[in-house]
Coordinates of N, CA and C in Angstrom, one line a residue:
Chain A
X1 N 103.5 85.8 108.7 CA 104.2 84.6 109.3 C 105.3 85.2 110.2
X2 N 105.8 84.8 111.2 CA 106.5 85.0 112.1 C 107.8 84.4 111.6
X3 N 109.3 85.2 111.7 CA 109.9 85.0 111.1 C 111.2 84.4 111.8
X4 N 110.9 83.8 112.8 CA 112.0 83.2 114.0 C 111.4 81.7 114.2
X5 N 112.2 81.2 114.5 CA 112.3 79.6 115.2 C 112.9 79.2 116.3
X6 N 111.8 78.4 117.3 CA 112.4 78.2 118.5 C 112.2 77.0 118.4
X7 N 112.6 76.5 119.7 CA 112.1 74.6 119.7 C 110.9 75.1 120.7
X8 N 109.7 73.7 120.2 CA 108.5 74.0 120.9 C 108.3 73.7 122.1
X9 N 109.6 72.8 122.9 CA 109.2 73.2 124.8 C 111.0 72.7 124.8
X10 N 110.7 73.0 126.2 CA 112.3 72.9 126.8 C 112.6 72.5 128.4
X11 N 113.5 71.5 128.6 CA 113.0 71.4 130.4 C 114.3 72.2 131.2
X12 N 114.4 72.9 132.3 CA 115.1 73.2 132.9 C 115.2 73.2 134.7
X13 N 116.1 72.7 134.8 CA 116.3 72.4 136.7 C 116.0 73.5 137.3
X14 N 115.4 73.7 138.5 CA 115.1 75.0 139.4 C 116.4 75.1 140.0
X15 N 116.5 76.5 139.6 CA 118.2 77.4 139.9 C 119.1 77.1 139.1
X16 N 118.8 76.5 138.1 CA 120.0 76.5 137.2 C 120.0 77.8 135.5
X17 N 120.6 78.1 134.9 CA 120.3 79.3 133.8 C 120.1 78.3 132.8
X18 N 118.3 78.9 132.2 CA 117.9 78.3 131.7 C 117.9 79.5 130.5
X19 N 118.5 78.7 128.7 CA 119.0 79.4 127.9 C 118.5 78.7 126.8
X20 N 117.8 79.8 126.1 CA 116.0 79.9 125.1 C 116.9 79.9 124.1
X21 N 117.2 79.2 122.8 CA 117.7 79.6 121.4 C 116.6 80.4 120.3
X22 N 116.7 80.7 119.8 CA 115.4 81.9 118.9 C 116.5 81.6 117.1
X23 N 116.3 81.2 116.0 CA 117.1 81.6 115.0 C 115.9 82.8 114.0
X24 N 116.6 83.5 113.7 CA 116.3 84.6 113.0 C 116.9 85.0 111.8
X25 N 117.0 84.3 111.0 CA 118.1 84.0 109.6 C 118.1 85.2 108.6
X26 N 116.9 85.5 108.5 CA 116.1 86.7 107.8 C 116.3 88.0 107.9
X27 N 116.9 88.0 109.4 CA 116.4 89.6 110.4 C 117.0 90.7 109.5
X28 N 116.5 91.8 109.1 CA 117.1 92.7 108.3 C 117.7 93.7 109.5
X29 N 118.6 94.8 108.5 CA 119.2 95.6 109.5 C 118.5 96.3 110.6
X30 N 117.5 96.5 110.4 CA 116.7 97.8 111.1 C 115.6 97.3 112.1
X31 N 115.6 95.7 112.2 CA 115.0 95.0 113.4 C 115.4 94.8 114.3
X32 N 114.9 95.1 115.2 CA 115.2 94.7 116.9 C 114.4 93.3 117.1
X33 N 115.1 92.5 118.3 CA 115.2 91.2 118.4 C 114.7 91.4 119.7
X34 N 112.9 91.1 120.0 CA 112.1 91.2 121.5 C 111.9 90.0 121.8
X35 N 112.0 89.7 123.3 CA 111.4 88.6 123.9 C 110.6 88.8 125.1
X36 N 108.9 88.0 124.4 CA 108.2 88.0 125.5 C 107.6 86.5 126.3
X37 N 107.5 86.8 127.1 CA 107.1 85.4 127.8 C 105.0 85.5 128.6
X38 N 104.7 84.0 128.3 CA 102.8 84.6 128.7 C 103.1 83.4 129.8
X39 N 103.0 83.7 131.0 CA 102.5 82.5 132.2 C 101.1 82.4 132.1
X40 N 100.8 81.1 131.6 CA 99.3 80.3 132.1 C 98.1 81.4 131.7
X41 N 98.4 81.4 130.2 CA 97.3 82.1 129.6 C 97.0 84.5 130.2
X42 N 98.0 84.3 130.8 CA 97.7 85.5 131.6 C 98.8 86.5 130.1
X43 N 98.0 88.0 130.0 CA 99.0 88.6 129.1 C 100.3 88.6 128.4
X44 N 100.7 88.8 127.5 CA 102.1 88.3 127.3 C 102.9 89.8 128.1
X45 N 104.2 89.0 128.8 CA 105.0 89.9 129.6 C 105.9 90.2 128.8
X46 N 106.5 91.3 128.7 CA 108.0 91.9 127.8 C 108.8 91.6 129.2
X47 N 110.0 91.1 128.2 CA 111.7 90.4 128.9 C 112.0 91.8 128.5
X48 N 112.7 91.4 127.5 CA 114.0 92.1 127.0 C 114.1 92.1 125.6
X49 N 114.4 93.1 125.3 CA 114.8 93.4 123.6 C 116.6 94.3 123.2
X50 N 116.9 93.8 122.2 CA 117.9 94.0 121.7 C 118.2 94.5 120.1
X51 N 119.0 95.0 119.8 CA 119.4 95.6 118.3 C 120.5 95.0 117.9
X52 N 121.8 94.8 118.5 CA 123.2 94.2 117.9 C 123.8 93.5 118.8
X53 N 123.7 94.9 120.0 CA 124.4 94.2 121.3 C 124.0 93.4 122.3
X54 N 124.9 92.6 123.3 CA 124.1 91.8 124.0 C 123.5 92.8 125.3
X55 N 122.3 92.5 125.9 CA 121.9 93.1 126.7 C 121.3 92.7 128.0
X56 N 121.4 93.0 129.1 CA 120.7 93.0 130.5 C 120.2 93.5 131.1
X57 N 118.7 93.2 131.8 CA 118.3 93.1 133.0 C 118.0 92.6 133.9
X58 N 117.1 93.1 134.6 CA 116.6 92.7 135.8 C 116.3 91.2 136.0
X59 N 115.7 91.0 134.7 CA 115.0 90.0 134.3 C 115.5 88.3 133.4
X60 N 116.8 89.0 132.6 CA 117.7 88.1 131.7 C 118.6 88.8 131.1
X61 N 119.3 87.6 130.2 CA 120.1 88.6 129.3 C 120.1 88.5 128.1
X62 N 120.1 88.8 127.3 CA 119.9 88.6 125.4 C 121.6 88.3 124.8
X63 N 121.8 87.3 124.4 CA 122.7 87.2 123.8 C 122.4 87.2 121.8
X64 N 122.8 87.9 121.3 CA 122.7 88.1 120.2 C 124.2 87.7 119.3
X65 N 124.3 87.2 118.1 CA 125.2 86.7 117.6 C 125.3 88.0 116.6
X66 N 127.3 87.7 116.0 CA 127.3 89.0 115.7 C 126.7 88.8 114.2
X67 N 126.3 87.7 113.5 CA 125.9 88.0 112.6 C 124.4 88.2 112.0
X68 N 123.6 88.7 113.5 CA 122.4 88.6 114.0 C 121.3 87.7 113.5
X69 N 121.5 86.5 112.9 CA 121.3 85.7 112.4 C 120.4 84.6 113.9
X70 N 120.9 84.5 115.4 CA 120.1 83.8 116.1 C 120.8 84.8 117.2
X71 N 119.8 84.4 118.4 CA 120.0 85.3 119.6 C 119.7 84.3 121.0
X72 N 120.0 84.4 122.1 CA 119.7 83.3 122.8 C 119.3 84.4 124.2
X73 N 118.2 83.9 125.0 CA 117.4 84.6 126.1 C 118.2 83.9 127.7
X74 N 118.7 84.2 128.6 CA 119.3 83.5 129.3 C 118.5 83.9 130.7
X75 N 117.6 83.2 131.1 CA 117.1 83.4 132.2 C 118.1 82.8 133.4
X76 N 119.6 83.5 134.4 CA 120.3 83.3 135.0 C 120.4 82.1 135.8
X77 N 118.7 82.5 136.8 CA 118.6 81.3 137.9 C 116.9 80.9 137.7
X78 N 116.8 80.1 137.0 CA 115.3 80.0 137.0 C 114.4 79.3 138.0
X79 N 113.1 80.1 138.1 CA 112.3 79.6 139.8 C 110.9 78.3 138.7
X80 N 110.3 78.4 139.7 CA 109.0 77.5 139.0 C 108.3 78.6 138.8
X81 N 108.3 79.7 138.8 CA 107.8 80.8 138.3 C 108.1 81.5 136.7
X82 N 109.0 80.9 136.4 CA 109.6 81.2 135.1 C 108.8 80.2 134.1
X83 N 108.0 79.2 134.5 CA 107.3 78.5 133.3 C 106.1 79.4 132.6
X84 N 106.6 79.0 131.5 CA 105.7 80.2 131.0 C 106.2 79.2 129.3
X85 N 105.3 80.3 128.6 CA 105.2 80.1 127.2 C 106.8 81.0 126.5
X86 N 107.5 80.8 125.6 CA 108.8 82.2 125.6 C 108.5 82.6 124.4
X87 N 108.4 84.1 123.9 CA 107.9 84.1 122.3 C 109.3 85.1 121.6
X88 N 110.4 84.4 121.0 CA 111.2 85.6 120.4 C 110.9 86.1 119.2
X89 N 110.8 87.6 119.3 CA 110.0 87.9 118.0 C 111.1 89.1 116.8
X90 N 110.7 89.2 115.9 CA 111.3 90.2 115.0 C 111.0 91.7 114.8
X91 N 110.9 92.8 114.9 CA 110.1 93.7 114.4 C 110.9 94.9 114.1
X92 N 110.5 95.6 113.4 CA 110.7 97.3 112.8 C 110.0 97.9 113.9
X93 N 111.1 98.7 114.7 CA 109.9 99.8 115.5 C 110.2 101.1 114.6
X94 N 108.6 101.1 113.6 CA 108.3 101.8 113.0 C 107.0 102.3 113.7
X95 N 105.9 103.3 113.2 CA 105.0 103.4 113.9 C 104.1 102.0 113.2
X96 N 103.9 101.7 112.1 CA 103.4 100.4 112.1 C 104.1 99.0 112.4
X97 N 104.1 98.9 113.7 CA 104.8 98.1 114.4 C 104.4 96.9 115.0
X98 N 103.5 96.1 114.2 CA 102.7 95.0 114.8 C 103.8 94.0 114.8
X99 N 103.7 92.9 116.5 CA 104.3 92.3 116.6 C 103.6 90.9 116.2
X100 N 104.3 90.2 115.2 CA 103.8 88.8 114.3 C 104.5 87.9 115.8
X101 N 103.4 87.1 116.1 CA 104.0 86.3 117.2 C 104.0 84.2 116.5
X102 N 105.0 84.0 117.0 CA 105.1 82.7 116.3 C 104.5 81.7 117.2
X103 N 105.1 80.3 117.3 CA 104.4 79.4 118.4 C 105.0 79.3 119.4
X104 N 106.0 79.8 120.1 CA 107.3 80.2 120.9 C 107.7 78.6 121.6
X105 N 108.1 78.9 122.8 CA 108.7 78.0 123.5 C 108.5 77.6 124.9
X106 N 107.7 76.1 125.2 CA 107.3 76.3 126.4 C 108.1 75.8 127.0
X107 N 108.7 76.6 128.4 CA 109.6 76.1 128.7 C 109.4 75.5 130.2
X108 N 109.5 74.4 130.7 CA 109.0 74.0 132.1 C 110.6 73.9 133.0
X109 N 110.3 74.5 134.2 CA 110.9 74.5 135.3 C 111.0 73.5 136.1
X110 N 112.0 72.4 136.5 CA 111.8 71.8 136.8 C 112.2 71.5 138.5
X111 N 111.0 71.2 139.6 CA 112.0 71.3 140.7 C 112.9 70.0 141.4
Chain B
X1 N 99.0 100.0 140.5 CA 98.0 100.4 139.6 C 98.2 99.6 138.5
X2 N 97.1 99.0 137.9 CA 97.4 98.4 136.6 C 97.2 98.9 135.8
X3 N 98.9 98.7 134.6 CA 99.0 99.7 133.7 C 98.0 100.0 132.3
X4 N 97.9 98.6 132.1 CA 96.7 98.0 130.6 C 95.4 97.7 131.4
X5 N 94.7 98.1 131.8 CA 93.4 97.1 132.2 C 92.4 96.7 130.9
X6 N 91.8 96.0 131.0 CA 90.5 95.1 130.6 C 89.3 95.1 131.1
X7 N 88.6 95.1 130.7 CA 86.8 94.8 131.1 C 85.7 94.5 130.3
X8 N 84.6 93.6 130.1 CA 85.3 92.4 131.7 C 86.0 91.1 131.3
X9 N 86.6 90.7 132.6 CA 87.7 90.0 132.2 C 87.1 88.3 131.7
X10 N 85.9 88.2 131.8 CA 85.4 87.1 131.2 C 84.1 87.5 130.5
X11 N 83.4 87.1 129.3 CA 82.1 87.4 128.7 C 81.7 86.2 128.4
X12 N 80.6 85.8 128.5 CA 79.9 84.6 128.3 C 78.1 85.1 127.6
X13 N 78.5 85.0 126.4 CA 77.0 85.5 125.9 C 76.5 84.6 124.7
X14 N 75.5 84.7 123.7 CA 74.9 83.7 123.0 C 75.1 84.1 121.7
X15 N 75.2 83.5 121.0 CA 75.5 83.9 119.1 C 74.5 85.0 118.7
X16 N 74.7 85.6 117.8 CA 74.0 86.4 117.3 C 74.4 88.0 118.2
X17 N 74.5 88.0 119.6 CA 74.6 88.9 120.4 C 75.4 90.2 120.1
X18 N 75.2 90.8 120.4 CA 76.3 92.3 120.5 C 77.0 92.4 121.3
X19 N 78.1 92.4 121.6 CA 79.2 92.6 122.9 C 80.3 93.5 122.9
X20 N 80.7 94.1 123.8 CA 81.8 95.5 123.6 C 82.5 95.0 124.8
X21 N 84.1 95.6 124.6 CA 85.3 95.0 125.5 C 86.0 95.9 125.7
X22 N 85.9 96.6 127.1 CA 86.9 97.9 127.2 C 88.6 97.8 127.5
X23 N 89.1 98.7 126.7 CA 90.5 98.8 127.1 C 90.9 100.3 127.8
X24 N 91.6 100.5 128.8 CA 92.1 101.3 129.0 C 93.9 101.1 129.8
X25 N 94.4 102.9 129.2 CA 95.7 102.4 129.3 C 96.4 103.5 130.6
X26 N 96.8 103.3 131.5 CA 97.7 104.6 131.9 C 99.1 105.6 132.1
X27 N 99.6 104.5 130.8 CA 100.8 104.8 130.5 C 101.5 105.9 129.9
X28 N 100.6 106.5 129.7 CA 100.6 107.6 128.2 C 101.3 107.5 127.1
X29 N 100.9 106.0 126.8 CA 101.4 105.6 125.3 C 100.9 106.3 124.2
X30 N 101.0 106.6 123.2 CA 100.5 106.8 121.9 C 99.5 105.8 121.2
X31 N 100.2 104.3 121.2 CA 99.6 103.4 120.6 C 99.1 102.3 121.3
X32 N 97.5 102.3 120.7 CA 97.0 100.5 121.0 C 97.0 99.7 120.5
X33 N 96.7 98.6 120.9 CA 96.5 97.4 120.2 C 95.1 96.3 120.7
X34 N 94.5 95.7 119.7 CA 94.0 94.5 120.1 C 94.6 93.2 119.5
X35 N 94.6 92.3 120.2 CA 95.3 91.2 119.8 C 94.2 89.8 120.0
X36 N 94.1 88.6 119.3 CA 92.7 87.7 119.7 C 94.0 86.1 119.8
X37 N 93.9 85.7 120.6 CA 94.2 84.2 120.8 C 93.3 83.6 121.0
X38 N 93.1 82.5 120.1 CA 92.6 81.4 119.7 C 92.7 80.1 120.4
X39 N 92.0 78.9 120.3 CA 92.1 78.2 121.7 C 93.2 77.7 120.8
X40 N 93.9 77.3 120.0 CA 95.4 76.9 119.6 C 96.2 77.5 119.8
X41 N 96.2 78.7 120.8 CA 96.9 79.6 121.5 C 97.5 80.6 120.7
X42 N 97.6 80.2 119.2 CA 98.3 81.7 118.5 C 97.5 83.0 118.8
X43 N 98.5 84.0 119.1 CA 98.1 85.5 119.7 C 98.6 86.0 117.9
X44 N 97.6 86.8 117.7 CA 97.2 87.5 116.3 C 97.0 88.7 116.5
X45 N 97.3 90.0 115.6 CA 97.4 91.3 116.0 C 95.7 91.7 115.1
X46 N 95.1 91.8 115.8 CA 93.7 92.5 114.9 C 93.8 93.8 114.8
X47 N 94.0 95.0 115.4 CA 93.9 96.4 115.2 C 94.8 97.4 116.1
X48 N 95.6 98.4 115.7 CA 96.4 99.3 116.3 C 96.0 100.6 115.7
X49 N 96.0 101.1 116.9 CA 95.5 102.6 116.8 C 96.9 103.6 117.7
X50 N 97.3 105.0 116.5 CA 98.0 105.9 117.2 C 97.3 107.2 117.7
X51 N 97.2 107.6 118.5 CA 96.5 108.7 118.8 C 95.4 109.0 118.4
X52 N 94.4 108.2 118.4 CA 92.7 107.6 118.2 C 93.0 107.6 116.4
X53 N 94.5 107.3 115.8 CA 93.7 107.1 114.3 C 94.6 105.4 114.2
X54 N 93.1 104.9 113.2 CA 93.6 103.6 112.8 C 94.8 103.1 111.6
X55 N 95.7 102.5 112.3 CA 97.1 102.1 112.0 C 97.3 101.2 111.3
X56 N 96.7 99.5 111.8 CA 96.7 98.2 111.1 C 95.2 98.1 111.5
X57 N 94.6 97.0 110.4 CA 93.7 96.6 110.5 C 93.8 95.5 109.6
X58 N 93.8 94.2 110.5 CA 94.3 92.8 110.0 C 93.3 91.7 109.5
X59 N 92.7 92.2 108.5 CA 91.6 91.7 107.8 C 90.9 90.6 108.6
X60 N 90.1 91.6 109.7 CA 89.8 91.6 110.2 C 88.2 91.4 110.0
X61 N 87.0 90.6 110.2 CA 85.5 90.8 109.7 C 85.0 92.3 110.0
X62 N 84.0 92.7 109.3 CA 83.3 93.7 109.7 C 82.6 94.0 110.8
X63 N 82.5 93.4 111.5 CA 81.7 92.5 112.7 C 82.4 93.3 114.0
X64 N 83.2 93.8 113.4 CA 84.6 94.0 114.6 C 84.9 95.7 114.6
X65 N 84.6 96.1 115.6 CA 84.8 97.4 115.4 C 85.4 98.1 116.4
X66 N 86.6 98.6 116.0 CA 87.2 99.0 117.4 C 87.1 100.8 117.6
X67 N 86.6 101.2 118.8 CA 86.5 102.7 118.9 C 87.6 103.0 120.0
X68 N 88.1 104.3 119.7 CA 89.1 105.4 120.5 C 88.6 106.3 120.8
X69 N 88.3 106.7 122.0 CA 87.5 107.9 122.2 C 88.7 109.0 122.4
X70 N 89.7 108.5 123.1 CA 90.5 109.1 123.1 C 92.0 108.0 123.2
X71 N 93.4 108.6 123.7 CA 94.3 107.8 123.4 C 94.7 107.1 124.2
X72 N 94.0 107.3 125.7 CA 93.8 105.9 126.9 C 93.0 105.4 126.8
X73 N 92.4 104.9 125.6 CA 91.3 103.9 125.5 C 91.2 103.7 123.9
X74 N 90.6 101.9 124.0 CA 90.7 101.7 123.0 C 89.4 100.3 122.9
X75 N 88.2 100.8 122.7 CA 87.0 99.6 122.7 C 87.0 98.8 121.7
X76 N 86.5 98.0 121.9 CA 86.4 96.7 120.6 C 84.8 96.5 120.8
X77 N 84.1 96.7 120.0 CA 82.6 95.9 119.8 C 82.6 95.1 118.8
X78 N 81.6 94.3 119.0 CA 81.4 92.9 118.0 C 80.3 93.1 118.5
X79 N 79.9 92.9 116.7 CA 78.2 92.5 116.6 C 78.0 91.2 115.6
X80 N 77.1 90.8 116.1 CA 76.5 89.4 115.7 C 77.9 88.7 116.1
X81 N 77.8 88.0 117.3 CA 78.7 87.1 117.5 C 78.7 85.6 116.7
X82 N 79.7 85.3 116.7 CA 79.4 83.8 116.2 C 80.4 82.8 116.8
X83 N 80.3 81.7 116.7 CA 80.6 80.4 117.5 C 82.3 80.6 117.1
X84 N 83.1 81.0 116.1 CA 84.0 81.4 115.7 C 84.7 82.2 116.5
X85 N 84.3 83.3 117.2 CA 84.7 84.4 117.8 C 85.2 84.2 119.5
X86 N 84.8 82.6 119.5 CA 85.2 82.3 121.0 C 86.7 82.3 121.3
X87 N 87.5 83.2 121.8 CA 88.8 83.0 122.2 C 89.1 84.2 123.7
X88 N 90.3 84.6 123.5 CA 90.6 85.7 124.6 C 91.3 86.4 123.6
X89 N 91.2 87.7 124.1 CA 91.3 89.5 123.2 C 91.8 89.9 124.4
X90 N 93.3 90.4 124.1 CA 94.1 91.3 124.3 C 94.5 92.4 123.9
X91 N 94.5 93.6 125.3 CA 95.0 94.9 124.9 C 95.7 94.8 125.4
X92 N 96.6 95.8 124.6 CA 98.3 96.5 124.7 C 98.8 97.6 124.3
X93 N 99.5 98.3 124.4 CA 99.6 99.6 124.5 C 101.2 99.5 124.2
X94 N 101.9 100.9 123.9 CA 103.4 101.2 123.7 C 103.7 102.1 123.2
X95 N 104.5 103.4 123.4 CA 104.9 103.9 123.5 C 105.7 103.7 121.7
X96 N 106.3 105.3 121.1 CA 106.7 104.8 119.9 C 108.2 104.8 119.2
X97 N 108.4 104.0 118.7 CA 109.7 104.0 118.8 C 110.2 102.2 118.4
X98 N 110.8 101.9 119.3 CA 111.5 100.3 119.9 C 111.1 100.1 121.2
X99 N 110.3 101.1 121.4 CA 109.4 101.0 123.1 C 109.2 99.0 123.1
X100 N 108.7 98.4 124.0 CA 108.2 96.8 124.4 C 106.6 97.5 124.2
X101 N 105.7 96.5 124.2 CA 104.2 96.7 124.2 C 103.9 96.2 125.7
X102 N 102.9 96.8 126.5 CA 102.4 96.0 127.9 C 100.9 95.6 127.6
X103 N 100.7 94.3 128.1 CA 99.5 93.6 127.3 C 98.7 93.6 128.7
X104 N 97.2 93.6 128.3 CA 96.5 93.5 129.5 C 96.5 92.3 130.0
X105 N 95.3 91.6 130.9 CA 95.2 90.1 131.4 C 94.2 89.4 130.1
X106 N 94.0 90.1 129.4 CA 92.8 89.2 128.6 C 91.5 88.9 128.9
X107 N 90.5 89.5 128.0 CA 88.9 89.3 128.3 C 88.9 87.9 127.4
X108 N 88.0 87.0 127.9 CA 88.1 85.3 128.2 C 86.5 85.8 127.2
X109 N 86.3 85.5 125.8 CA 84.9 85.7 125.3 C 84.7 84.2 124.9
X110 N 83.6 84.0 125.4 CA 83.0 82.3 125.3 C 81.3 82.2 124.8
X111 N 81.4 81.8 123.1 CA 79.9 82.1 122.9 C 79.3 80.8 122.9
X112 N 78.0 80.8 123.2 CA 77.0 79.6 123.2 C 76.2 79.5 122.3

């Protein structure tokens, strides 16, 4: 079972920062906090992943709380390109490192 | 160049059938993956392989067999298909560590 909770859709204005909540109540020390997003059935894409700190790219930014308990995905300026499915997930990168994926969050772009 | 490919990207064949799904990667990851989403869209981890040896194996039918010939590739065969088996199967690949996984486009299997 997937060990995070999102809400199951979300609407957001085109160009405005559109910001994914994930709770992760569970997360043990040694998990990293990944988010991937799947557009319209096509592969799931890797965002961005995190361990404590908050983090940026190209792409978003991960805000992580300090008591790593929930984390939030902040897509800055979102296009109609950004609808997509959002999946935040839990894992040990261990070598057995299967990623358990939950029901994520569809989030629509709104123009 | 695409990093994960697939083939082929759609299969349309009849129950009972034999069918094989190629993966290849050119990342020079260590690890694969197959993954099966279901038309209720849950994406499920069926098999991971590191360096052609098997990793997880997610009780998975017998039916299902995935070969590594080597560590850019990672095939899936299914024999005796059944009406069950209709979804889309994803490869992915990653590096080891806290590396991200890159997933291919998904082979679309649709049995009759």
């Amino acid at each position: 079972d997937a060990k995070t909770t999102q809400p199951p859709s979300m609407d957001c204005a085109e160009g405005r920062a559109a910001n994914l909540p994930c709770n992760h109540s569970t997360i043990s020390g040694n998990e990293y906090v990944y988010w991937y997003r799947q557009i319209h059935s096509q592969g799931p894409q890797y965002i961005i992943h995190g361990l404590k700190n908050n983090e940026t790219n190209e792409m978003a930014s991960l805000i992580i709380t300090e008591d790593r308990k929930s984390s939030t995905l902040i897509l800055p300026h979102a296009t109609l390109r950004d609808t997509a499915v959002y999946y935040c997930i839990v894992r040990v990168a261990y070598r057995d490192d299967k990623i358990i994926f939950g029901k994520g969050t569809r989030l629509h772009i709104l123009p | 160049d695409t990093a994960v490919s697939q083939t082929p990207k759609y299969l349309v064949t009849q129950m009972g059938n034999d069918k094989s799904i190629k993966c290849e990667q050119n990342l020079g990851h260590d690890t694969m993956y197959w993954y099966k989403q279901d038309s209720k869209k849950f994406l499920k981890i069926m098999f991971s392989y590191n360096n052609k040896e098997l990793i997880i194996n997610e009780t998975v039918p017998n039916r299902f067999s995935p070969k590594s010939p080597d560590k850019a590739h990672l095939n899936l065969h299914i024999n005796s298909l059944e009406l069950g088996d209709s979804a889309v199967y994803f490869c992915a690949s990653s590096a080891l560590g806290n590396q991200p996984q890159h997933f291919g486009d998904g082979t679309r299997l649709s049995i009759l």
